[in-house]
Amino acid sequence: PNVVLEAMAMEVAVVATRCGGLVPFAAGHEDLVLVEPGSGAALAGALERLARDAASRARQAARARERIVRERGFARRMER
């Protein structure tokens, strides 16, 4: 899921399919939206909601960036 982490770090709202390591990574967080694989309707709905609601999209993107900086940023890496 590196591309997801990179998008989050760039403060981009992310919609992805519920697969692999993204499921536990997303659990309990509201900084990315996961939809069922193969469900075009779910994907379209999630994208449409974000496209129509700029404030929600901005909040999600900001939370995503904050989380990446907090959990995976340079300062965090130096702690190890």
PDB file of C-alpha atoms in Angstrom:
ATOM      1  CA  PRO A   1       0.000   0.000   0.000  1.00  0.00           C
ATOM      2  CA  ASN A   2       2.900   2.418  -0.506  1.00  0.00           C
ATOM      3  CA  VAL A   3       0.955   4.505  -2.986  1.00  0.00           C
ATOM      4  CA  VAL A   4      -1.774   4.962  -0.361  1.00  0.00           C
ATOM      5  CA  LEU A   5       0.765   6.122   2.233  1.00  0.00           C
ATOM      6  CA  GLU A   6       2.354   8.466  -0.289  1.00  0.00           C
ATOM      7  CA  ALA A   7      -1.006   9.991  -1.203  1.00  0.00           C
ATOM      8  CA  MET A   8      -1.871  10.436   2.464  1.00  0.00           C
ATOM      9  CA  ALA A   9       1.492  12.114   3.080  1.00  0.00           C
ATOM     10  CA  MET A  10       0.706  14.528   0.237  1.00  0.00           C
ATOM     11  CA  GLU A  11      -2.608  15.398   1.956  1.00  0.00           C
ATOM     12  CA  VAL A  12      -4.801  13.715  -0.644  1.00  0.00           C
ATOM     13  CA  ALA A  13      -8.109  12.075   0.268  1.00  0.00           C
ATOM     14  CA  VAL A  14      -7.817   8.355  -0.517  1.00  0.00           C
ATOM     15  CA  VAL A  15     -10.414   5.840  -1.651  1.00  0.00           C
ATOM     16  CA  ALA A  16      -9.066   2.297  -2.042  1.00  0.00           C
ATOM     17  CA  THR A  17     -10.278  -1.280  -2.061  1.00  0.00           C
ATOM     18  CA  ARG A  18     -10.418  -3.266   1.148  1.00  0.00           C
ATOM     19  CA  CYS A  19      -7.467  -5.612   0.671  1.00  0.00           C
ATOM     20  CA  GLY A  20      -4.230  -6.781   2.243  1.00  0.00           C
ATOM     21  CA  GLY A  21      -2.528  -4.550   4.745  1.00  0.00           C
ATOM     22  CA  LEU A  22      -4.922  -1.672   4.217  1.00  0.00           C
ATOM     23  CA  VAL A  23      -7.653  -3.318   6.292  1.00  0.00           C
ATOM     24  CA  PRO A  24      -5.786  -3.296   9.631  1.00  0.00           C
ATOM     25  CA  PHE A  25      -4.141   0.029   8.742  1.00  0.00           C
ATOM     26  CA  ALA A  26      -7.545   1.681   8.264  1.00  0.00           C
ATOM     27  CA  ALA A  27      -9.213   0.107  11.299  1.00  0.00           C
ATOM     28  CA  GLY A  28     -10.436   2.748  13.713  1.00  0.00           C
ATOM     29  CA  HIS A  29      -9.350   5.673  11.543  1.00  0.00           C
ATOM     30  CA  GLU A  30     -11.287   8.110   9.385  1.00  0.00           C
ATOM     31  CA  ASP A  31      -8.399   9.207   7.213  1.00  0.00           C
ATOM     32  CA  LEU A  32      -9.069   6.913   4.260  1.00  0.00           C
ATOM     33  CA  VAL A  33     -12.094   5.229   2.725  1.00  0.00           C
ATOM     34  CA  LEU A  34     -12.073   1.517   1.899  1.00  0.00           C
ATOM     35  CA  VAL A  35     -14.630  -0.145  -0.368  1.00  0.00           C
ATOM     36  CA  GLU A  36     -15.209  -3.793  -1.224  1.00  0.00           C
ATOM     37  CA  PRO A  37     -13.135  -5.130  -4.128  1.00  0.00           C
ATOM     38  CA  GLY A  38     -15.184  -5.598  -7.271  1.00  0.00           C
ATOM     39  CA  SER A  39     -17.936  -3.216  -6.205  1.00  0.00           C
ATOM     40  CA  GLY A  40     -18.044  -0.499  -8.798  1.00  0.00           C
ATOM     41  CA  ALA A  41     -21.105   0.991  -7.122  1.00  0.00           C
ATOM     42  CA  ALA A  42     -19.308   1.307  -3.773  1.00  0.00           C
ATOM     43  CA  LEU A  43     -16.267   2.858  -5.423  1.00  0.00           C
ATOM     44  CA  ALA A  44     -18.383   5.298  -7.420  1.00  0.00           C
ATOM     45  CA  GLY A  45     -20.393   6.229  -4.328  1.00  0.00           C
ATOM     46  CA  ALA A  46     -17.298   6.899  -2.221  1.00  0.00           C
ATOM     47  CA  LEU A  47     -15.686   8.981  -4.953  1.00  0.00           C
ATOM     48  CA  GLU A  48     -18.898  10.913  -5.535  1.00  0.00           C
ATOM     49  CA  ARG A  49     -19.282  11.713  -1.829  1.00  0.00           C
ATOM     50  CA  LEU A  50     -15.747  13.083  -1.680  1.00  0.00           C
ATOM     51  CA  ALA A  51     -16.158  14.996  -4.936  1.00  0.00           C
ATOM     52  CA  ARG A  52     -19.356  16.668  -3.741  1.00  0.00           C
ATOM     53  CA  ASP A  53     -18.184  17.572  -0.239  1.00  0.00           C
ATOM     54  CA  ALA A  54     -15.022  19.655  -0.358  1.00  0.00           C
ATOM     55  CA  ALA A  55     -14.994  20.263   3.398  1.00  0.00           C
ATOM     56  CA  SER A  56     -15.202  16.540   4.193  1.00  0.00           C
ATOM     57  CA  ARG A  57     -12.536  15.780   1.592  1.00  0.00           C
ATOM     58  CA  ALA A  58     -10.232  18.407   3.111  1.00  0.00           C
ATOM     59  CA  ARG A  59     -10.778  17.067   6.648  1.00  0.00           C
ATOM     60  CA  GLN A  60     -10.027  13.504   5.545  1.00  0.00           C
ATOM     61  CA  ALA A  61      -6.901  14.614   3.687  1.00  0.00           C
ATOM     62  CA  ALA A  62      -5.661  16.689   6.639  1.00  0.00           C
ATOM     63  CA  ARG A  63      -6.221  13.791   9.080  1.00  0.00           C
ATOM     64  CA  ALA A  64      -4.364  11.501   6.695  1.00  0.00           C
ATOM     65  CA  ARG A  65      -1.350  13.795   6.528  1.00  0.00           C
ATOM     66  CA  GLU A  66      -1.303  14.282  10.297  1.00  0.00           C
ATOM     67  CA  ARG A  67      -1.360  10.528  10.835  1.00  0.00           C
ATOM     68  CA  ILE A  68       1.447   9.814   8.390  1.00  0.00           C
ATOM     69  CA  VAL A  69       3.634  12.536   9.892  1.00  0.00           C
ATOM     70  CA  ARG A  70       2.873  11.275  13.410  1.00  0.00           C
ATOM     71  CA  GLU A  71       3.295   7.548  12.734  1.00  0.00           C
ATOM     72  CA  ARG A  72       5.780   7.390   9.866  1.00  0.00           C
ATOM     73  CA  GLY A  73       7.452  10.778   9.567  1.00  0.00           C
ATOM     74  CA  PHE A  74      11.117  11.605   9.861  1.00  0.00           C
ATOM     75  CA  ALA A  75      10.985  12.347  13.594  1.00  0.00           C
ATOM     76  CA  ARG A  76       9.279   9.009  14.224  1.00  0.00           C
ATOM     77  CA  ARG A  77      11.923   7.175  12.193  1.00  0.00           C
ATOM     78  CA  MET A  78      14.706   8.829  14.214  1.00  0.00           C
ATOM     79  CA  GLU A  79      13.180   7.444  17.420  1.00  0.00           C
ATOM     80  CA  ARG A  80      13.923   3.897  16.288  1.00  0.00           C
TER      81      ARG A  80
END
